[in-house]
Amino acid sequence: ATFYQGDLVFCGKQTLYRDETFESCRLTTGKDFHQIQSNDEYLYITCTKTNQIPIFADIVMAIVNIVPPYINNSVKYKKNYNHINNVFYYEVEQQWYVNLNRLNNDRQRLSGYAVFDRHFTKEIARAEYGWESHGLCFIDDIIHCLVGSSVMVDSRYHPNVGGLFVNSELVWQHNDNWFCKDFSVTDDYIYVVGTTKTIRANRKHADGVLFVLDRKNYTLLDWYVSEGQG
C-alpha cells in the first residue's frame, strides 16, 4: 500500500482501491501489479506480465514499455521477459531505476536494472546487478536489493543463496528454506519479508517470515514465522 493525495491506495493484481470506500479504478492496460511508487503526485505501477509501467493520476497518463533484450528475436518471452519487480526514483541523480528480475537469459536468472530520465521518456543505461532480485533501491546513496534462489533455477548460473545485496556484496544471507522479496528500513533496523521456498502454485499458503536486521552492520537480531500466511 502507499499514500496518494491523502487517500490510501491498495495494489491488487489489476485494480487500485482508493480510501476507505474501496472505490475501485480498474486499469484497462497492464497485468500482475508488483509495486507502486509515488512521485510528484503520480503513481508509477509495475505491470510485470506486460513489461509495462503505467503512469497514473486519476487516469492513465502514459505507459512506459520496458524493451526486452534481443528485441528482433521472435520468441514467446517478450511480454514478461524482464519480469520487472519495482521502480525507484533516485532523487540525487533525478533518474528512475527499474528492477529487472531477469536481465538477459531467463534460465540463468541474472538480474539488473534499467535507468531512465526523470520524465521516464528515455532509457539511459542498463547494468547487471544480483540475481533473482527484488526491491531494488538506494539507501544512503548506496544501491540495495534482495537476491534469491528459487526452486526453479539451475544453480550453475548464479550463487544458490539469498539475502541482502548491498553495493554488489552479499552482506547478509538467510536460510535456504526462504525466498525473500521485499524489505523496509528505519533509522536502526532493516525488516526483510519472505515466504517458504516453494513452487508458485503453493506460495499463497506458504509460511511467511520476517527478519529483523541491524541497519549498521546487517547482523540478524530476530526473526518471526507466520504459518500458512503466504
PDB file of C-alpha atoms in Angstrom:
ATOM      1  CA  ALA A   1       0.000   0.000   0.000  1.00  0.00           C
ATOM      2  CA  THR A   2       1.034   3.609  -0.475  1.00  0.00           C
ATOM      3  CA  PHE A   3      -0.436   7.067   0.165  1.00  0.00           C
ATOM      4  CA  TYR A   4      -1.569   9.172  -2.760  1.00  0.00           C
ATOM      5  CA  GLN A   5      -3.085  12.650  -2.367  1.00  0.00           C
ATOM      6  CA  GLY A   6      -4.309  11.795   1.118  1.00  0.00           C
ATOM      7  CA  ASP A   7      -6.055   8.562   0.148  1.00  0.00           C
ATOM      8  CA  LEU A   8      -4.864   5.059   0.810  1.00  0.00           C
ATOM      9  CA  VAL A   9      -4.284   3.131  -2.382  1.00  0.00           C
ATOM     10  CA  PHE A  10      -4.077  -0.640  -2.418  1.00  0.00           C
ATOM     11  CA  CYS A  11      -2.410  -2.539  -5.201  1.00  0.00           C
ATOM     12  CA  GLY A  12      -4.266  -5.591  -6.485  1.00  0.00           C
ATOM     13  CA  LYS A  13      -3.421  -7.722  -9.489  1.00  0.00           C
ATOM     14  CA  GLN A  14      -5.067  -5.198 -11.805  1.00  0.00           C
ATOM     15  CA  THR A  15      -7.112  -2.827  -9.625  1.00  0.00           C
ATOM     16  CA  LEU A  16      -6.445   0.266  -7.498  1.00  0.00           C
ATOM     17  CA  TYR A  17      -8.616   0.882  -4.432  1.00  0.00           C
ATOM     18  CA  ARG A  18      -8.850   4.445  -3.145  1.00  0.00           C
ATOM     19  CA  ASP A  19      -9.705   5.363   0.505  1.00  0.00           C
ATOM     20  CA  GLU A  20     -11.986   3.630   2.983  1.00  0.00           C
ATOM     21  CA  THR A  21     -14.875   3.413   0.480  1.00  0.00           C
ATOM     22  CA  PHE A  22     -12.841   0.916  -1.557  1.00  0.00           C
ATOM     23  CA  GLU A  23     -13.873   2.729  -4.707  1.00  0.00           C
ATOM     24  CA  SER A  24     -12.032   0.862  -7.417  1.00  0.00           C
ATOM     25  CA  CYS A  25     -10.352   2.008 -10.594  1.00  0.00           C
ATOM     26  CA  ARG A  26      -9.517  -0.903 -12.834  1.00  0.00           C
ATOM     27  CA  LEU A  27      -6.760  -0.240 -15.322  1.00  0.00           C
ATOM     28  CA  THR A  28      -7.510  -1.310 -18.864  1.00  0.00           C
ATOM     29  CA  THR A  29      -3.849  -1.972 -19.540  1.00  0.00           C
ATOM     30  CA  GLY A  30      -1.223  -3.936 -17.697  1.00  0.00           C
ATOM     31  CA  LYS A  31      -1.391  -7.124 -15.666  1.00  0.00           C
ATOM     32  CA  ASP A  32       0.062  -8.514 -12.453  1.00  0.00           C
ATOM     33  CA  PHE A  33       0.857  -5.416 -10.381  1.00  0.00           C
ATOM     34  CA  HIS A  34       4.016  -5.899  -8.334  1.00  0.00           C
ATOM     35  CA  GLN A  35       4.668  -2.469  -6.785  1.00  0.00           C
ATOM     36  CA  ILE A  36       3.552   1.169  -6.688  1.00  0.00           C
ATOM     37  CA  GLN A  37       5.935   4.130  -6.441  1.00  0.00           C
ATOM     38  CA  SER A  38       4.595   7.662  -5.859  1.00  0.00           C
ATOM     39  CA  ASN A  39       6.397  10.767  -7.075  1.00  0.00           C
ATOM     40  CA  ASP A  40       5.154  14.315  -7.869  1.00  0.00           C
ATOM     41  CA  GLU A  41       1.506  13.313  -7.340  1.00  0.00           C
ATOM     42  CA  TYR A  42       1.726  10.467  -9.832  1.00  0.00           C
ATOM     43  CA  LEU A  43       1.750   6.714  -9.300  1.00  0.00           C
ATOM     44  CA  TYR A  44       4.192   4.521 -11.196  1.00  0.00           C
ATOM     45  CA  ILE A  45       2.969   0.917 -11.298  1.00  0.00           C
ATOM     46  CA  THR A  46       4.935  -2.137 -12.344  1.00  0.00           C
ATOM     47  CA  CYS A  47       2.823  -4.397 -14.564  1.00  0.00           C
ATOM     48  CA  THR A  48       5.059  -7.416 -14.675  1.00  0.00           C
ATOM     49  CA  LYS A  49       3.280  -9.672 -17.157  1.00  0.00           C
ATOM     50  CA  THR A  50       3.156  -6.967 -19.822  1.00  0.00           C
ATOM     51  CA  ASN A  51       6.601  -5.456 -19.126  1.00  0.00           C
ATOM     52  CA  GLN A  52       4.991  -2.028 -18.685  1.00  0.00           C
ATOM     53  CA  ILE A  53       4.884   0.850 -16.211  1.00  0.00           C
ATOM     54  CA  PRO A  54       1.633   2.853 -16.390  1.00  0.00           C
ATOM     55  CA  ILE A  55       1.946   6.386 -15.012  1.00  0.00           C
ATOM     56  CA  PHE A  56      -1.308   7.081 -13.214  1.00  0.00           C
ATOM     57  CA  ALA A  57      -3.130  10.111 -11.785  1.00  0.00           C
ATOM     58  CA  ASP A  58      -6.929   9.988 -11.993  1.00  0.00           C
ATOM     59  CA  ILE A  59      -6.438   8.283 -15.346  1.00  0.00           C
ATOM     60  CA  VAL A  60      -3.515   6.571 -17.022  1.00  0.00           C
ATOM     61  CA  MET A  61      -1.350   9.466 -18.216  1.00  0.00           C
ATOM     62  CA  ALA A  62       1.275   7.422 -20.048  1.00  0.00           C
ATOM     63  CA  ILE A  63       2.565   3.870 -20.411  1.00  0.00           C
ATOM     64  CA  VAL A  64       6.287   3.094 -20.393  1.00  0.00           C
ATOM     65  CA  ASN A  65       7.200  -0.077 -22.262  1.00  0.00           C
ATOM     66  CA  ILE A  66      10.358  -1.779 -20.979  1.00  0.00           C
ATOM     67  CA  VAL A  67      12.103  -3.069 -24.086  1.00  0.00           C
ATOM     68  CA  PRO A  68      13.340  -6.664 -23.752  1.00  0.00           C
ATOM     69  CA  PRO A  69      16.817  -7.638 -24.955  1.00  0.00           C
ATOM     70  CA  TYR A  70      17.122  -9.373 -28.317  1.00  0.00           C
ATOM     71  CA  ILE A  71      14.082  -7.407 -29.491  1.00  0.00           C
ATOM     72  CA  ASN A  72      14.393  -8.714 -33.058  1.00  0.00           C
ATOM     73  CA  ASN A  73      14.151 -12.350 -31.966  1.00  0.00           C
ATOM     74  CA  SER A  74      10.755 -13.961 -32.473  1.00  0.00           C
ATOM     75  CA  VAL A  75      10.394 -15.558 -29.055  1.00  0.00           C
ATOM     76  CA  LYS A  76       7.481 -16.139 -26.709  1.00  0.00           C
ATOM     77  CA  TYR A  77       9.013 -14.460 -23.644  1.00  0.00           C
ATOM     78  CA  LYS A  78       8.830 -10.848 -24.870  1.00  0.00           C
ATOM     79  CA  LYS A  79       5.865  -9.702 -22.776  1.00  0.00           C
ATOM     80  CA  ASN A  80       7.131 -10.812 -19.364  1.00  0.00           C
ATOM     81  CA  TYR A  81      10.758 -11.211 -20.252  1.00  0.00           C
ATOM     82  CA  ASN A  82      12.412  -8.797 -17.797  1.00  0.00           C
ATOM     83  CA  HIS A  83       9.860  -9.567 -15.037  1.00  0.00           C
ATOM     84  CA  ILE A  84      10.061  -6.029 -13.657  1.00  0.00           C
ATOM     85  CA  ASN A  85       9.580  -6.105  -9.886  1.00  0.00           C
ATOM     86  CA  ASN A  86       9.754  -2.470  -8.820  1.00  0.00           C
ATOM     87  CA  VAL A  87      10.685   1.069  -9.815  1.00  0.00           C
ATOM     88  CA  PHE A  88      12.553   3.567  -7.668  1.00  0.00           C
ATOM     89  CA  TYR A  89      13.133   7.293  -8.151  1.00  0.00           C
ATOM     90  CA  TYR A  90      16.651   8.246  -7.080  1.00  0.00           C
ATOM     91  CA  GLU A  91      16.399  11.910  -6.145  1.00  0.00           C
ATOM     92  CA  VAL A  92      20.160  12.555  -6.105  1.00  0.00           C
ATOM     93  CA  GLU A  93      20.515  11.664  -9.797  1.00  0.00           C
ATOM     94  CA  GLN A  94      16.919  12.612 -10.695  1.00  0.00           C
ATOM     95  CA  GLN A  95      16.607   9.304 -12.502  1.00  0.00           C
ATOM     96  CA  TRP A  96      14.342   6.269 -12.368  1.00  0.00           C
ATOM     97  CA  TYR A  97      15.720   2.791 -11.705  1.00  0.00           C
ATOM     98  CA  VAL A  98      13.701  -0.197 -12.919  1.00  0.00           C
ATOM     99  CA  ASN A  99      14.393  -3.536 -11.216  1.00  0.00           C
ATOM    100  CA  LEU A 100      14.835  -6.159 -13.957  1.00  0.00           C
ATOM    101  CA  ASN A 101      14.453  -9.512 -12.245  1.00  0.00           C
ATOM    102  CA  ARG A 102      15.614 -11.147 -15.474  1.00  0.00           C
ATOM    103  CA  LEU A 103      18.275  -9.295 -17.404  1.00  0.00           C
ATOM    104  CA  ASN A 104      19.440 -11.362 -20.377  1.00  0.00           C
ATOM    105  CA  ASN A 105      18.635 -15.049 -20.105  1.00  0.00           C
ATOM    106  CA  ASP A 106      15.602 -16.494 -18.345  1.00  0.00           C
ATOM    107  CA  ARG A 107      17.327 -19.740 -17.403  1.00  0.00           C
ATOM    108  CA  GLN A 108      20.302 -18.010 -15.808  1.00  0.00           C
ATOM    109  CA  ARG A 109      18.078 -15.633 -13.791  1.00  0.00           C
ATOM    110  CA  LEU A 110      20.780 -12.993 -13.544  1.00  0.00           C
ATOM    111  CA  SER A 111      19.243  -9.623 -12.667  1.00  0.00           C
ATOM    112  CA  GLY A 112      19.932  -5.971 -13.245  1.00  0.00           C
ATOM    113  CA  TYR A 113      18.329  -2.589 -13.700  1.00  0.00           C
ATOM    114  CA  ALA A 114      17.416  -0.074 -16.378  1.00  0.00           C
ATOM    115  CA  VAL A 115      17.943   3.654 -15.810  1.00  0.00           C
ATOM    116  CA  PHE A 116      15.515   6.249 -17.190  1.00  0.00           C
ATOM    117  CA  ASP A 117      15.489  10.040 -17.214  1.00  0.00           C
ATOM    118  CA  ARG A 118      13.343  11.858 -14.626  1.00  0.00           C
ATOM    119  CA  HIS A 119      10.392  12.106 -17.028  1.00  0.00           C
ATOM    120  CA  PHE A 120      10.514   8.387 -17.862  1.00  0.00           C
ATOM    121  CA  THR A 121      10.828   9.159 -21.566  1.00  0.00           C
ATOM    122  CA  LYS A 122      14.297   7.801 -22.355  1.00  0.00           C
ATOM    123  CA  GLU A 123      16.244   4.736 -21.251  1.00  0.00           C
ATOM    124  CA  ILE A 124      19.789   5.811 -20.415  1.00  0.00           C
ATOM    125  CA  ALA A 125      21.568   2.622 -19.412  1.00  0.00           C
ATOM    126  CA  ARG A 126      21.294  -0.996 -18.295  1.00  0.00           C
ATOM    127  CA  ALA A 127      23.540  -2.929 -15.941  1.00  0.00           C
ATOM    128  CA  GLU A 128      23.774  -6.358 -14.331  1.00  0.00           C
ATOM    129  CA  TYR A 129      23.137  -6.424 -10.585  1.00  0.00           C
ATOM    130  CA  GLY A 130      22.478  -9.517  -8.489  1.00  0.00           C
ATOM    131  CA  TRP A 131      20.267 -12.491  -9.306  1.00  0.00           C
ATOM    132  CA  GLU A 132      16.509 -13.121  -8.998  1.00  0.00           C
ATOM    133  CA  SER A 133      16.375  -9.638  -7.474  1.00  0.00           C
ATOM    134  CA  HIS A 134      13.565  -7.775  -5.712  1.00  0.00           C
ATOM    135  CA  GLY A 135      13.152  -4.359  -4.077  1.00  0.00           C
ATOM    136  CA  LEU A 136      15.998  -2.527  -5.769  1.00  0.00           C
ATOM    137  CA  CYS A 137      16.507   0.942  -4.256  1.00  0.00           C
ATOM    138  CA  PHE A 138      19.051   3.445  -2.980  1.00  0.00           C
ATOM    139  CA  ILE A 139      19.602   3.840   0.765  1.00  0.00           C
ATOM    140  CA  ASP A 140      22.188   6.375   1.932  1.00  0.00           C
ATOM    141  CA  ASP A 141      23.160   6.707  -1.755  1.00  0.00           C
ATOM    142  CA  ILE A 142      24.097   3.005  -1.933  1.00  0.00           C
ATOM    143  CA  ILE A 143      22.218   0.564  -4.135  1.00  0.00           C
ATOM    144  CA  HIS A 144      20.405  -2.229  -2.266  1.00  0.00           C
ATOM    145  CA  CYS A 145      18.259  -5.182  -3.304  1.00  0.00           C
ATOM    146  CA  LEU A 146      17.290  -8.661  -2.216  1.00  0.00           C
ATOM    147  CA  VAL A 147      18.716 -11.594  -4.154  1.00  0.00           C
ATOM    148  CA  GLY A 148      17.237 -15.065  -4.074  1.00  0.00           C
ATOM    149  CA  SER A 149      17.384 -18.601  -5.298  1.00  0.00           C
ATOM    150  CA  SER A 150      14.025 -20.055  -6.275  1.00  0.00           C
ATOM    151  CA  VAL A 151      13.212 -23.732  -6.668  1.00  0.00           C
ATOM    152  CA  MET A 152      13.166 -23.366 -10.447  1.00  0.00           C
ATOM    153  CA  VAL A 153      16.706 -22.135 -11.018  1.00  0.00           C
ATOM    154  CA  ASP A 154      19.789 -24.044 -12.154  1.00  0.00           C
ATOM    155  CA  SER A 155      22.428 -23.103  -9.583  1.00  0.00           C
ATOM    156  CA  ARG A 156      25.200 -23.361 -12.165  1.00  0.00           C
ATOM    157  CA  TYR A 157      24.325 -19.878 -13.365  1.00  0.00           C
ATOM    158  CA  HIS A 158      24.393 -17.872 -10.140  1.00  0.00           C
ATOM    159  CA  PRO A 159      25.132 -18.363  -6.429  1.00  0.00           C
ATOM    160  CA  ASN A 160      22.494 -20.640  -4.911  1.00  0.00           C
ATOM    161  CA  VAL A 161      21.960 -18.296  -1.955  1.00  0.00           C
ATOM    162  CA  GLY A 162      19.598 -15.479  -0.982  1.00  0.00           C
ATOM    163  CA  GLY A 163      19.821 -12.380   1.174  1.00  0.00           C
ATOM    164  CA  LEU A 164      20.530  -8.655   1.184  1.00  0.00           C
ATOM    165  CA  PHE A 165      22.790  -7.414  -1.619  1.00  0.00           C
ATOM    166  CA  VAL A 166      24.456  -4.036  -0.964  1.00  0.00           C
ATOM    167  CA  ASN A 167      26.945  -2.308  -3.241  1.00  0.00           C
ATOM    168  CA  SER A 168      27.483  -5.594  -5.175  1.00  0.00           C
ATOM    169  CA  GLU A 169      28.159  -7.578  -1.994  1.00  0.00           C
ATOM    170  CA  LEU A 170      26.008 -10.152  -0.194  1.00  0.00           C
ATOM    171  CA  VAL A 171      26.074  -8.560   3.269  1.00  0.00           C
ATOM    172  CA  TRP A 172      23.516 -10.897   4.872  1.00  0.00           C
ATOM    173  CA  GLN A 173      22.438 -14.393   3.884  1.00  0.00           C
ATOM    174  CA  HIS A 174      19.273 -16.132   5.048  1.00  0.00           C
ATOM    175  CA  ASN A 175      18.468 -19.811   5.444  1.00  0.00           C
ATOM    176  CA  ASP A 176      17.952 -21.665   2.162  1.00  0.00           C
ATOM    177  CA  ASN A 177      14.348 -22.515   3.173  1.00  0.00           C
ATOM    178  CA  TRP A 178      13.182 -18.968   2.399  1.00  0.00           C
ATOM    179  CA  PHE A 179      12.574 -16.819  -0.668  1.00  0.00           C
ATOM    180  CA  CYS A 180      12.528 -13.128   0.325  1.00  0.00           C
ATOM    181  CA  LYS A 181      11.039 -10.415  -1.864  1.00  0.00           C
ATOM    182  CA  ASP A 182      10.849  -7.097  -0.038  1.00  0.00           C
ATOM    183  CA  PHE A 183      12.308  -5.051   2.815  1.00  0.00           C
ATOM    184  CA  SER A 184      11.721  -1.828   4.740  1.00  0.00           C
ATOM    185  CA  VAL A 185      14.197   0.419   6.524  1.00  0.00           C
ATOM    186  CA  THR A 186      14.078   2.587   9.667  1.00  0.00           C
ATOM    187  CA  ASP A 187      16.878   4.555  11.306  1.00  0.00           C
ATOM    188  CA  ASP A 188      18.004   1.462  13.223  1.00  0.00           C
ATOM    189  CA  TYR A 189      16.578  -1.635  11.545  1.00  0.00           C
ATOM    190  CA  ILE A 190      16.018  -3.395   8.237  1.00  0.00           C
ATOM    191  CA  TYR A 191      12.910  -5.601   8.032  1.00  0.00           C
ATOM    192  CA  VAL A 192      13.055  -8.347   5.387  1.00  0.00           C
ATOM    193  CA  VAL A 193       9.957 -10.360   4.469  1.00  0.00           C
ATOM    194  CA  GLY A 194       9.535 -13.581   2.518  1.00  0.00           C
ATOM    195  CA  THR A 195       7.908 -16.982   2.334  1.00  0.00           C
ATOM    196  CA  THR A 196       8.844 -20.635   2.330  1.00  0.00           C
ATOM    197  CA  LYS A 197      10.624 -21.573  -0.880  1.00  0.00           C
ATOM    198  CA  THR A 198       8.089 -23.470  -2.966  1.00  0.00           C
ATOM    199  CA  ILE A 199       6.566 -23.572  -6.424  1.00  0.00           C
ATOM    200  CA  ARG A 200       4.412 -20.570  -7.391  1.00  0.00           C
ATOM    201  CA  ALA A 201       1.128 -22.501  -7.115  1.00  0.00           C
ATOM    202  CA  ASN A 202       1.756 -23.152  -3.396  1.00  0.00           C
ATOM    203  CA  ARG A 203       3.013 -19.703  -2.357  1.00  0.00           C
ATOM    204  CA  LYS A 204      -0.388 -18.404  -1.238  1.00  0.00           C
ATOM    205  CA  HIS A 205      -0.451 -20.858   1.687  1.00  0.00           C
ATOM    206  CA  ALA A 206       3.276 -20.986   2.398  1.00  0.00           C
ATOM    207  CA  ASP A 207       4.727 -19.901   5.741  1.00  0.00           C
ATOM    208  CA  GLY A 208       5.681 -16.228   5.928  1.00  0.00           C
ATOM    209  CA  VAL A 209       8.834 -14.923   7.578  1.00  0.00           C
ATOM    210  CA  LEU A 210      10.049 -11.569   8.935  1.00  0.00           C
ATOM    211  CA  PHE A 211      13.756 -10.990   9.594  1.00  0.00           C
ATOM    212  CA  VAL A 212      14.966  -8.031  11.674  1.00  0.00           C
ATOM    213  CA  LEU A 213      18.487  -6.829  10.862  1.00  0.00           C
ATOM    214  CA  ASP A 214      20.706  -4.205  12.467  1.00  0.00           C
ATOM    215  CA  ARG A 215      20.964  -1.443   9.870  1.00  0.00           C
ATOM    216  CA  LYS A 216      24.513  -0.524  10.866  1.00  0.00           C
ATOM    217  CA  ASN A 217      26.157  -3.931  10.434  1.00  0.00           C
ATOM    218  CA  TYR A 218      23.438  -6.168   8.861  1.00  0.00           C
ATOM    219  CA  THR A 219      23.516  -8.698  11.702  1.00  0.00           C
ATOM    220  CA  LEU A 220      20.348 -10.699  12.354  1.00  0.00           C
ATOM    221  CA  LEU A 221      18.648  -9.519  15.554  1.00  0.00           C
ATOM    222  CA  ASP A 222      15.437 -11.566  15.470  1.00  0.00           C
ATOM    223  CA  TRP A 223      13.039 -13.389  13.168  1.00  0.00           C
ATOM    224  CA  TYR A 224       9.404 -14.450  13.173  1.00  0.00           C
ATOM    225  CA  VAL A 225       7.458 -17.105  11.271  1.00  0.00           C
ATOM    226  CA  SER A 226       3.774 -16.769  10.380  1.00  0.00           C
ATOM    227  CA  GLU A 227       2.416 -20.188   9.469  1.00  0.00           C
ATOM    228  CA  GLY A 228       0.381 -20.533   6.287  1.00  0.00           C
ATOM    229  CA  GLN A 229       0.079 -16.790   5.627  1.00  0.00           C
ATOM    230  CA  GLY A 230       1.795 -16.720   2.232  1.00  0.00           C
TER     231      GLY A 230
END
